[in-house]
Amino acid sequence: MRSRHSKKWKETMAEEYGRLVACGNEQEYEVNYGVTFAAVMDMTSIKLILVLARKWRIPAKHGEVPSAYIKTDKGAELAIFIHLPQGMEVSEETLSQLGVDANEVLALELKKVLYGLKQAGLLWNKLLHNKIMEIGFKQSLTDMCGYYRWRGDGPAGSRSVCRRLARHR
Protein backbone atom coordinates (compact mmCIF):
# COMPACT_ATOMS: atom_id res chain seq x y z
CA MET A 1 0.00 0.00 0.00
CA ARG A 2 1.41 3.39 -1.00
CA SER A 3 0.72 6.67 0.70
CA ARG A 4 0.08 9.79 -1.33
CA HIS A 5 2.60 11.48 0.96
CA SER A 6 5.39 8.93 0.38
CA LYS A 7 7.55 11.34 -1.66
CA LYS A 8 7.40 14.01 1.03
CA TRP A 9 8.08 11.37 3.68
CA LYS A 10 11.23 10.20 1.85
CA GLU A 11 12.48 13.79 1.44
CA THR A 12 11.95 14.49 5.14
CA MET A 13 13.76 11.29 6.12
CA ALA A 14 16.70 12.22 3.87
CA GLU A 15 16.92 15.63 5.58
CA GLU A 16 16.79 14.08 9.04
CA TYR A 17 19.46 11.51 8.11
CA GLY A 18 21.69 14.35 6.99
CA ARG A 19 21.42 15.91 10.45
CA LEU A 20 22.90 12.86 12.17
CA VAL A 21 26.45 13.56 13.24
CA ALA A 22 28.79 10.98 14.70
CA CYS A 23 30.72 11.93 17.82
CA GLY A 24 34.20 11.89 16.32
CA ASN A 25 35.74 12.62 19.70
CA GLU A 26 34.42 9.26 20.97
CA GLN A 27 35.98 7.22 18.15
CA GLU A 28 38.42 4.53 19.16
CA TYR A 29 41.53 3.68 17.21
CA GLU A 30 40.30 1.88 14.05
CA VAL A 31 41.19 1.40 10.39
CA ASN A 32 42.30 4.71 8.80
CA TYR A 33 41.61 6.52 12.07
CA GLY A 34 44.84 8.49 11.83
CA VAL A 35 44.27 9.44 8.18
CA THR A 36 42.31 12.69 8.17
CA PHE A 37 41.90 14.51 4.92
CA ALA A 38 40.95 17.92 3.54
CA ALA A 39 41.38 18.43 -0.20
CA VAL A 40 42.44 21.99 -1.02
CA MET A 41 43.23 23.21 -4.52
CA ASP A 42 46.56 24.93 -5.05
CA MET A 43 46.27 28.70 -5.61
CA THR A 44 48.31 28.39 -8.83
CA SER A 45 45.66 26.05 -10.26
CA ILE A 46 42.88 28.46 -9.32
CA LYS A 47 44.70 31.29 -11.10
CA LEU A 48 45.20 29.05 -14.17
CA ILE A 49 41.46 28.30 -14.30
CA LEU A 50 40.62 32.00 -14.13
CA VAL A 51 43.14 32.87 -16.86
CA LEU A 52 41.91 30.09 -19.18
CA ALA A 53 38.28 31.03 -18.58
CA ARG A 54 39.07 34.62 -19.50
CA LYS A 55 41.10 33.62 -22.58
CA TRP A 56 38.48 31.17 -23.89
CA ARG A 57 35.59 33.49 -22.90
CA ILE A 58 33.80 30.89 -20.81
CA PRO A 59 32.44 31.41 -17.30
CA ALA A 60 34.48 30.04 -14.40
CA LYS A 61 32.12 28.25 -12.03
CA HIS A 62 32.39 26.34 -8.80
CA GLY A 63 29.95 24.00 -7.18
CA GLU A 64 29.18 22.25 -3.96
CA VAL A 65 27.74 18.81 -3.39
CA PRO A 66 25.06 19.07 -0.68
CA SER A 67 25.38 16.43 2.05
CA ALA A 68 28.45 15.02 0.32
CA TYR A 69 29.75 12.81 3.13
CA ILE A 70 26.50 10.94 3.68
CA LYS A 71 26.49 9.87 0.02
CA THR A 72 29.69 7.89 0.55
CA ASP A 73 29.68 4.16 1.31
CA LYS A 74 32.05 3.34 4.13
CA GLY A 75 33.36 0.09 2.67
CA ALA A 76 33.22 -3.41 4.10
CA GLU A 77 36.56 -3.18 5.92
CA LEU A 78 35.40 -0.36 8.18
CA ALA A 79 32.88 -1.17 10.92
CA ILE A 80 31.37 1.96 12.50
CA PHE A 81 28.71 1.80 15.22
CA ILE A 82 26.73 4.65 16.79
CA HIS A 83 24.40 4.87 19.76
CA LEU A 84 20.69 5.11 19.00
CA PRO A 85 19.74 8.72 18.20
CA GLN A 86 18.01 10.57 21.01
CA GLY A 87 14.26 9.96 20.95
CA MET A 88 14.45 6.73 18.94
CA GLU A 89 12.49 3.96 20.59
CA VAL A 90 12.63 0.24 19.84
CA SER A 91 9.58 -1.91 20.51
CA GLU A 92 9.58 -4.41 23.38
CA GLU A 93 9.13 -7.22 20.86
CA THR A 94 12.27 -6.22 18.95
CA LEU A 95 14.24 -5.82 22.18
CA SER A 96 13.29 -9.34 23.27
CA GLN A 97 14.22 -10.74 19.83
CA LEU A 98 17.64 -9.12 20.17
CA GLY A 99 17.99 -10.44 23.73
CA VAL A 100 18.41 -7.07 25.46
CA ASP A 101 16.44 -5.22 28.11
CA ALA A 102 16.83 -1.54 27.16
CA ASN A 103 17.53 0.80 24.23
CA GLU A 104 20.75 2.06 25.87
CA VAL A 105 22.63 -1.17 25.12
CA LEU A 106 21.77 -1.14 21.41
CA ALA A 107 23.98 0.32 18.67
CA LEU A 108 23.48 0.87 14.95
CA GLU A 109 26.04 -0.14 12.33
CA LEU A 110 26.45 2.54 9.68
CA LYS A 111 26.23 1.67 5.99
CA LYS A 112 27.21 5.18 4.91
CA VAL A 113 29.62 7.75 6.34
CA LEU A 114 28.46 10.51 8.68
CA TYR A 115 29.81 13.98 9.33
CA GLY A 116 32.08 14.00 12.36
CA LEU A 117 33.97 10.81 11.52
CA LYS A 118 37.73 10.99 11.09
CA GLN A 119 37.51 8.92 7.90
CA ALA A 120 34.67 10.89 6.25
CA GLY A 121 36.82 13.31 4.23
CA LEU A 122 39.13 10.62 2.91
CA LEU A 123 36.27 8.30 1.90
CA TRP A 124 34.40 11.15 0.15
CA ASN A 125 37.54 12.14 -1.77
CA LYS A 126 38.10 8.53 -2.91
CA LEU A 127 34.50 8.32 -4.18
CA LEU A 128 34.73 11.65 -6.02
CA HIS A 129 38.14 10.77 -7.52
CA ASN A 130 36.84 7.42 -8.83
CA LYS A 131 33.76 9.03 -10.41
CA ILE A 132 35.80 11.76 -12.11
CA MET A 133 38.30 9.21 -13.45
CA GLU A 134 35.42 7.00 -14.74
CA ILE A 135 34.18 9.77 -17.03
CA GLY A 136 37.57 10.15 -18.69
CA PHE A 137 39.42 12.85 -16.78
CA LYS A 138 43.05 12.56 -15.71
CA GLN A 139 44.40 13.79 -12.40
CA SER A 140 46.96 16.58 -12.49
CA LEU A 141 50.48 15.57 -11.47
CA THR A 142 51.03 18.83 -9.59
CA ASP A 143 47.64 19.36 -7.91
CA MET A 144 45.65 16.48 -6.44
CA CYS A 145 42.42 18.50 -6.72
CA GLY A 146 42.97 19.21 -10.40
CA TYR A 147 41.54 17.08 -13.22
CA TYR A 148 41.76 17.67 -16.96
CA ARG A 149 40.61 16.16 -20.24
CA TRP A 150 41.82 16.91 -23.77
CA ARG A 151 39.48 16.63 -26.72
CA GLY A 152 40.52 16.75 -30.35
CA ASP A 153 43.72 15.76 -32.12
CA GLY A 154 46.11 17.93 -30.20
CA PRO A 155 46.61 21.42 -28.92
CA ALA A 156 44.44 22.93 -31.64
CA GLY A 157 41.43 20.83 -30.60
CA SER A 158 38.88 22.04 -28.12
CA ARG A 159 39.92 21.63 -24.49
CA SER A 160 37.85 21.02 -21.43
CA VAL A 161 39.22 21.68 -17.99
CA CYS A 162 37.52 20.38 -14.89
CA ARG A 163 38.69 21.47 -11.48
CA ARG A 164 37.06 21.27 -8.15
CA LEU A 165 37.38 23.31 -5.04
CA ALA A 166 36.73 21.23 -1.96
CA ARG A 167 35.92 23.14 1.17
CA HIS A 168 36.34 21.39 4.48
CA ARG A 169 36.17 22.87 7.94
Coordinates of N, CA and C in Angstrom, one line a residue:
M1 N 0.8 -1.2 0.0 CA 0.0 0.0 0.0 C 0.9 1.2 0.0
R2 N 0.6 2.2 -0.9 CA 1.4 3.4 -1.0 C 0.6 4.6 -0.5
S3 N 1.3 5.5 0.2 CA 0.7 6.7 0.7 C 0.9 7.8 -0.3
R4 N -0.1 8.7 -0.4 CA 0.1 9.8 -1.3 C 1.1 10.8 -0.8
H5 N 1.6 10.6 0.4 CA 2.6 11.5 1.0 C 4.0 10.8 1.0
S6 N 4.1 9.7 0.3 CA 5.4 8.9 0.4 C 6.6 9.7 -0.1
K7 N 6.4 10.5 -1.2 CA 7.6 11.3 -1.7 C 8.0 12.4 -0.6
K8 N 7.1 13.0 0.0 CA 7.4 14.0 1.0 C 8.0 13.3 2.2
W9 N 7.5 12.1 2.6 CA 8.1 11.4 3.7 C 9.6 11.0 3.4
K10 N 9.9 10.6 2.2 CA 11.2 10.2 1.9 C 12.2 11.4 1.9
E11 N 11.7 12.6 1.4 CA 12.5 13.8 1.4 C 12.8 14.2 2.9
T12 N 11.8 14.1 3.7 CA 11.9 14.5 5.1 C 12.9 13.6 5.8
M13 N 12.8 12.3 5.5 CA 13.8 11.3 6.1 C 15.2 11.5 5.7
A14 N 15.4 11.9 4.4 CA 16.7 12.2 3.9 C 17.3 13.4 4.6
E15 N 16.5 14.5 4.9 CA 16.9 15.6 5.6 C 17.3 15.3 7.0
E16 N 16.5 14.5 7.7 CA 16.8 14.1 9.0 C 18.1 13.2 9.1
Y17 N 18.3 12.3 8.1 CA 19.5 11.5 8.1 C 20.7 12.4 8.0
G18 N 20.6 13.4 7.2 CA 21.7 14.4 7.0 C 22.1 15.1 8.2
R19 N 21.2 15.2 9.2 CA 21.4 15.9 10.5 C 22.1 15.0 11.5
L20 N 22.2 13.7 11.3 CA 22.9 12.9 12.2 C 24.4 13.2 12.1
V21 N 25.0 13.3 13.2 CA 26.5 13.6 13.2 C 27.1 12.6 14.2
A22 N 28.1 11.9 13.8 CA 28.8 11.0 14.7 C 29.7 11.8 15.7
C23 N 29.8 11.3 16.8 CA 30.7 11.9 17.8 C 32.1 11.5 17.5
G24 N 32.8 12.2 16.7 CA 34.2 11.9 16.3 C 35.2 11.8 17.5
N25 N 34.9 12.6 18.5 CA 35.7 12.6 19.7 C 35.6 11.3 20.5
E26 N 34.6 10.5 20.3 CA 34.4 9.3 21.0 C 34.9 8.1 20.2
Q27 N 35.5 8.3 19.0 CA 36.0 7.2 18.2 C 37.2 6.6 18.8
E28 N 37.3 5.3 18.7 CA 38.4 4.5 19.2 C 39.3 4.3 18.0
Y29 N 40.6 3.9 18.3 CA 41.5 3.7 17.2 C 41.0 2.6 16.3
E30 N 40.9 2.8 15.0 CA 40.3 1.9 14.1 C 41.0 2.0 12.7
V31 N 40.6 1.3 11.7 CA 41.2 1.4 10.4 C 41.1 2.8 9.9
N32 N 42.2 3.4 9.4 CA 42.3 4.7 8.8 C 42.0 5.8 9.8
Y33 N 42.0 5.5 11.1 CA 41.6 6.5 12.1 C 42.6 7.7 12.0
G34 N 43.8 7.4 11.8 CA 44.8 8.5 11.8 C 44.9 9.2 10.5
V35 N 44.2 8.8 9.5 CA 44.3 9.4 8.2 C 43.1 10.4 8.1
T36 N 43.3 11.7 8.4 CA 42.3 12.7 8.2 C 42.7 13.4 6.9
F37 N 41.7 14.0 6.3 CA 41.9 14.5 4.9 C 41.1 15.8 4.6
A38 N 41.7 16.7 4.0 CA 41.0 17.9 3.5 C 41.6 18.3 2.2
A39 N 40.9 18.1 1.1 CA 41.4 18.4 -0.2 C 41.3 19.9 -0.4
V40 N 42.4 20.6 -0.8 CA 42.4 22.0 -1.0 C 43.2 22.2 -2.3
M41 N 42.6 22.9 -3.2 CA 43.2 23.2 -4.5 C 44.3 24.2 -4.3
D42 N 45.4 24.0 -5.1 CA 46.6 24.9 -5.0 C 46.2 26.3 -5.7
M43 N 46.6 27.4 -5.1 CA 46.3 28.7 -5.6 C 46.7 28.9 -7.1
T44 N 47.8 28.3 -7.4 CA 48.3 28.4 -8.8 C 47.3 27.8 -9.8
S45 N 46.7 26.7 -9.4 CA 45.7 26.1 -10.3 C 44.4 26.9 -10.4
I46 N 44.0 27.6 -9.3 CA 42.9 28.5 -9.3 C 43.2 29.6 -10.3
K47 N 44.3 30.2 -10.2 CA 44.7 31.3 -11.1 C 44.7 30.8 -12.6
L48 N 45.2 29.6 -12.8 CA 45.2 29.1 -14.2 C 43.8 28.9 -14.7
I49 N 42.9 28.4 -13.9 CA 41.5 28.3 -14.3 C 40.9 29.7 -14.7
L50 N 41.1 30.7 -13.9 CA 40.6 32.0 -14.1 C 41.2 32.6 -15.4
V51 N 42.5 32.4 -15.6 CA 43.1 32.9 -16.9 C 42.6 32.2 -18.1
L52 N 42.5 30.8 -18.0 CA 41.9 30.1 -19.2 C 40.5 30.5 -19.5
A53 N 39.7 30.6 -18.4 CA 38.3 31.0 -18.6 C 38.2 32.4 -19.3
R54 N 39.1 33.3 -18.9 CA 39.1 34.6 -19.5 C 39.5 34.5 -21.0
K55 N 40.6 33.7 -21.2 CA 41.1 33.6 -22.6 C 40.1 33.0 -23.5
W56 N 39.4 31.9 -23.0 CA 38.5 31.2 -23.9 C 37.1 31.7 -23.8
R57 N 36.9 32.8 -23.0 CA 35.6 33.5 -22.9 C 34.5 32.5 -22.5
I58 N 34.8 31.8 -21.4 CA 33.8 30.9 -20.8 C 33.7 31.2 -19.3
P59 N 32.6 31.1 -18.7 CA 32.4 31.4 -17.3 C 33.2 30.4 -16.4
A60 N 33.8 30.9 -15.4 CA 34.5 30.0 -14.4 C 33.4 29.8 -13.3
K61 N 33.2 28.6 -13.0 CA 32.1 28.2 -12.0 C 32.7 27.3 -11.0
H62 N 32.1 27.3 -9.8 CA 32.4 26.3 -8.8 C 31.1 25.8 -8.3
G63 N 31.2 24.6 -7.7 CA 29.9 24.0 -7.2 C 30.2 23.3 -5.8
E64 N 29.1 23.0 -5.2 CA 29.2 22.3 -4.0 C 28.2 21.1 -4.0
V65 N 28.6 20.0 -3.5 CA 27.7 18.8 -3.4 C 27.1 18.8 -2.0
P66 N 25.7 19.0 -2.0 CA 25.1 19.1 -0.7 C 25.1 17.7 0.0
S67 N 25.3 17.7 1.3 CA 25.4 16.4 2.1 C 26.3 15.4 1.4
A68 N 27.5 15.9 1.1 CA 28.4 15.0 0.3 C 28.9 13.8 1.1
Y69 N 29.2 13.9 2.4 CA 29.8 12.8 3.1 C 28.7 11.7 3.3
I70 N 27.5 12.0 3.4 CA 26.5 10.9 3.7 C 26.1 10.2 2.4
K71 N 26.7 10.6 1.3 CA 26.5 9.9 0.0 C 27.6 8.8 -0.2
T72 N 28.5 8.8 0.7 CA 29.7 7.9 0.5 C 29.5 6.6 1.3
D73 N 29.7 5.5 0.6 CA 29.7 4.2 1.3 C 31.0 4.0 2.1
K74 N 30.9 3.4 3.3 CA 32.0 3.3 4.1 C 33.0 2.2 3.8
G75 N 32.5 1.2 3.0 CA 33.4 0.1 2.7 C 33.2 -1.0 3.7
A76 N 33.4 -2.2 3.3 CA 33.2 -3.4 4.1 C 34.3 -3.5 5.2
E77 N 35.5 -3.0 5.0 CA 36.6 -3.2 5.9 C 36.4 -2.3 7.1
L78 N 35.5 -1.3 7.1 CA 35.4 -0.4 8.2 C 34.1 -0.6 8.9
A79 N 34.1 -1.0 10.1 CA 32.9 -1.2 10.9 C 32.7 0.0 11.9
I80 N 31.6 0.8 11.7 CA 31.4 2.0 12.5 C 30.0 1.8 13.2
F81 N 30.0 1.9 14.5 CA 28.7 1.8 15.2 C 28.4 3.1 15.9
I82 N 27.1 3.5 16.0 CA 26.7 4.7 16.8 C 25.6 4.3 17.8
H83 N 25.5 5.1 18.8 CA 24.4 4.9 19.8 C 23.1 5.2 19.1
L84 N 22.0 4.7 19.6 CA 20.7 5.1 19.0 C 20.5 6.6 19.1
P85 N 20.0 7.3 18.1 CA 19.7 8.7 18.2 C 18.7 9.0 19.3
Q86 N 18.9 10.2 19.9 CA 18.0 10.6 21.0 C 16.6 10.6 20.5
G87 N 15.7 10.0 21.3 CA 14.3 10.0 21.0 C 13.8 8.7 20.2
M88 N 14.8 7.9 19.7 CA 14.4 6.7 18.9 C 14.1 5.6 19.9
E89 N 13.0 5.0 19.7 CA 12.5 4.0 20.6 C 12.4 2.7 19.8
V90 N 12.7 1.6 20.4 CA 12.6 0.2 19.8 C 11.6 -0.5 20.6
S91 N 10.7 -1.2 19.9 CA 9.6 -1.9 20.5 C 10.1 -3.0 21.4
E92 N 9.3 -3.3 22.4 CA 9.6 -4.4 23.4 C 9.8 -5.7 22.7
E93 N 9.0 -6.0 21.6 CA 9.1 -7.2 20.9 C 10.5 -7.3 20.2
T94 N 11.0 -6.2 19.6 CA 12.3 -6.2 18.9 C 13.4 -6.4 20.0
L95 N 13.2 -5.7 21.1 CA 14.2 -5.8 22.2 C 14.4 -7.3 22.6
S96 N 13.2 -7.9 22.8 CA 13.3 -9.3 23.3 C 13.9 -10.2 22.2
Q97 N 13.6 -9.9 20.9 CA 14.2 -10.7 19.8 C 15.7 -10.6 19.8
L98 N 16.2 -9.4 20.2 CA 17.6 -9.1 20.2 C 18.3 -9.6 21.5
G99 N 17.5 -9.9 22.5 CA 18.0 -10.4 23.7 C 18.5 -9.4 24.6
V100 N 18.0 -8.2 24.6 CA 18.4 -7.1 25.5 C 17.2 -6.5 26.2
D101 N 17.5 -5.8 27.3 CA 16.4 -5.2 28.1 C 16.1 -3.8 27.8
A102 N 17.1 -3.0 27.3 CA 16.8 -1.5 27.2 C 17.5 -1.0 25.9
N103 N 17.0 0.1 25.4 CA 17.5 0.8 24.2 C 19.0 1.2 24.4
E104 N 19.4 1.5 25.6 CA 20.7 2.1 25.9 C 21.9 1.1 25.5
V105 N 21.6 -0.2 25.4 CA 22.6 -1.2 25.1 C 22.7 -1.5 23.6
L106 N 21.8 -0.9 22.9 CA 21.8 -1.1 21.4 C 22.7 -0.1 20.7
A107 N 23.2 -0.5 19.5 CA 24.0 0.3 18.7 C 23.6 0.0 17.2
L108 N 23.8 1.0 16.4 CA 23.5 0.9 15.0 C 24.8 0.8 14.2
E109 N 24.9 -0.1 13.2 CA 26.0 -0.1 12.3 C 25.7 0.7 11.1
L110 N 26.6 1.6 10.8 CA 26.4 2.5 9.7 C 26.8 1.9 8.4
K111 N 25.9 2.1 7.3 CA 26.2 1.7 6.0 C 26.9 2.8 5.2
K112 N 26.6 4.0 5.6 CA 27.2 5.2 4.9 C 28.0 6.0 5.9
V113 N 28.8 6.9 5.5 CA 29.6 7.7 6.3 C 28.8 8.9 6.9
L114 N 29.1 9.4 8.1 CA 28.5 10.5 8.7 C 29.5 11.6 8.9
Y115 N 29.0 12.9 9.0 CA 29.8 14.0 9.3 C 30.3 13.7 10.7
G116 N 31.5 14.2 11.0 CA 32.1 14.0 12.4 C 33.0 12.8 12.5
L117 N 33.1 11.9 11.5 CA 34.0 10.8 11.5 C 35.3 11.2 11.0
K118 N 36.4 10.7 11.6 CA 37.7 11.0 11.1 C 37.9 10.6 9.6
Q119 N 37.3 9.5 9.2 CA 37.5 8.9 7.9 C 36.6 9.5 6.8
A120 N 35.7 10.4 7.2 CA 34.7 10.9 6.2 C 35.3 11.6 5.1
G121 N 36.2 12.5 5.3 CA 36.8 13.3 4.2 C 37.6 12.4 3.2
L122 N 38.3 11.5 3.8 CA 39.1 10.6 2.9 C 38.2 9.7 2.0
L123 N 37.2 9.2 2.6 CA 36.3 8.3 1.9 C 35.5 9.1 0.8
W124 N 35.1 10.3 1.1 CA 34.4 11.1 0.1 C 35.3 11.5 -1.0
N125 N 36.6 11.8 -0.7 CA 37.5 12.1 -1.8 C 37.8 10.9 -2.7
K126 N 37.9 9.7 -2.1 CA 38.1 8.5 -2.9 C 36.9 8.3 -3.9
L127 N 35.7 8.5 -3.3 CA 34.5 8.3 -4.2 C 34.5 9.3 -5.3
L128 N 34.7 10.6 -5.0 CA 34.7 11.7 -6.0 C 35.8 11.4 -7.1
H129 N 37.0 11.1 -6.6 CA 38.1 10.8 -7.5 C 37.8 9.6 -8.5
N130 N 37.2 8.6 -8.0 CA 36.8 7.4 -8.8 C 35.8 7.8 -9.9
K131 N 34.8 8.6 -9.5 CA 33.8 9.0 -10.4 C 34.3 9.9 -11.5
I132 N 35.2 10.9 -11.1 CA 35.8 11.8 -12.1 C 36.7 11.0 -13.1
M133 N 37.4 10.0 -12.6 CA 38.3 9.2 -13.4 C 37.5 8.3 -14.4
E134 N 36.3 7.8 -13.9 CA 35.4 7.0 -14.7 C 34.9 7.7 -16.0
I135 N 34.7 9.0 -15.9 CA 34.2 9.8 -17.0 C 35.3 10.3 -18.0
G136 N 36.5 9.9 -17.7 CA 37.6 10.2 -18.7 C 38.5 11.3 -18.4
F137 N 38.5 11.8 -17.2 CA 39.4 12.9 -16.8 C 40.7 12.2 -16.2
K138 N 41.8 13.0 -16.3 CA 43.1 12.6 -15.7 C 43.4 13.5 -14.6
Q139 N 44.0 13.0 -13.5 CA 44.4 13.8 -12.4 C 45.7 14.5 -12.7
S140 N 45.8 15.8 -12.3 CA 47.0 16.6 -12.5 C 48.1 16.0 -11.7
L141 N 49.3 16.1 -12.2 CA 50.5 15.6 -11.5 C 50.9 16.5 -10.4
T142 N 50.6 17.8 -10.5 CA 51.0 18.8 -9.6 C 50.0 19.3 -8.6
D143 N 48.7 18.9 -8.8 CA 47.6 19.4 -7.9 C 46.6 18.2 -7.8
M144 N 46.5 17.6 -6.6 CA 45.7 16.5 -6.4 C 44.2 16.8 -6.6
C145 N 43.8 18.1 -6.5 CA 42.4 18.5 -6.7 C 42.1 18.9 -8.2
G146 N 43.1 18.8 -9.0 CA 43.0 19.2 -10.4 C 42.8 18.0 -11.3
Y147 N 41.8 18.1 -12.2 CA 41.5 17.1 -13.2 C 41.4 17.8 -14.6
Y148 N 41.8 17.1 -15.6 CA 41.8 17.7 -17.0 C 41.4 16.6 -18.0
R149 N 40.9 17.1 -19.1 CA 40.6 16.2 -20.2 C 40.8 16.9 -21.5
W150 N 41.6 16.3 -22.5 CA 41.8 16.9 -23.8 C 40.9 16.3 -24.8
R151 N 40.3 17.1 -25.6 CA 39.5 16.6 -26.7 C 40.1 17.1 -28.0
G152 N 40.0 16.3 -29.1 CA 40.5 16.8 -30.3 C 41.8 16.0 -30.6
D153 N 42.5 16.4 -31.7 CA 43.7 15.8 -32.1 C 45.0 16.4 -31.6
G154 N 44.9 17.3 -30.7 CA 46.1 17.9 -30.2 C 45.8 19.3 -29.6
P155 N 46.8 20.1 -29.5 CA 46.6 21.4 -28.9 C 45.6 22.3 -29.6
A156 N 45.4 22.1 -30.9 CA 44.4 22.9 -31.6 C 43.0 22.5 -31.4
G157 N 42.8 21.3 -30.9 CA 41.4 20.8 -30.6 C 40.8 21.6 -29.4
S158 N 39.5 21.4 -29.2 CA 38.9 22.0 -28.1 C 39.3 21.4 -26.8
R159 N 39.5 22.1 -25.8 CA 39.9 21.6 -24.5 C 38.8 21.8 -23.5
S160 N 38.8 20.9 -22.5 CA 37.9 21.0 -21.4 C 38.6 20.8 -20.1
V161 N 38.5 21.8 -19.3 CA 39.2 21.7 -18.0 C 38.2 21.5 -16.9
C162 N 38.4 20.6 -16.0 CA 37.5 20.4 -14.9 C 38.4 20.5 -13.6
R163 N 38.0 21.3 -12.8 CA 38.7 21.5 -11.5 C 37.6 21.5 -10.4
R164 N 38.0 21.2 -9.2 CA 37.1 21.3 -8.2 C 37.7 21.9 -7.0
L165 N 36.9 22.7 -6.3 CA 37.4 23.3 -5.0 C 36.6 22.6 -3.9
A166 N 37.4 22.0 -3.1 CA 36.7 21.2 -2.0 C 36.9 22.0 -0.7
R167 N 35.8 22.4 -0.1 CA 35.9 23.1 1.2 C 35.6 22.2 2.3
H168 N 36.5 22.2 3.3 CA 36.3 21.4 4.5 C 36.7 22.3 5.7
R169 N 35.9 22.1 6.7 CA 36.2 22.9 7.9 C 37.4 22.4 8.6

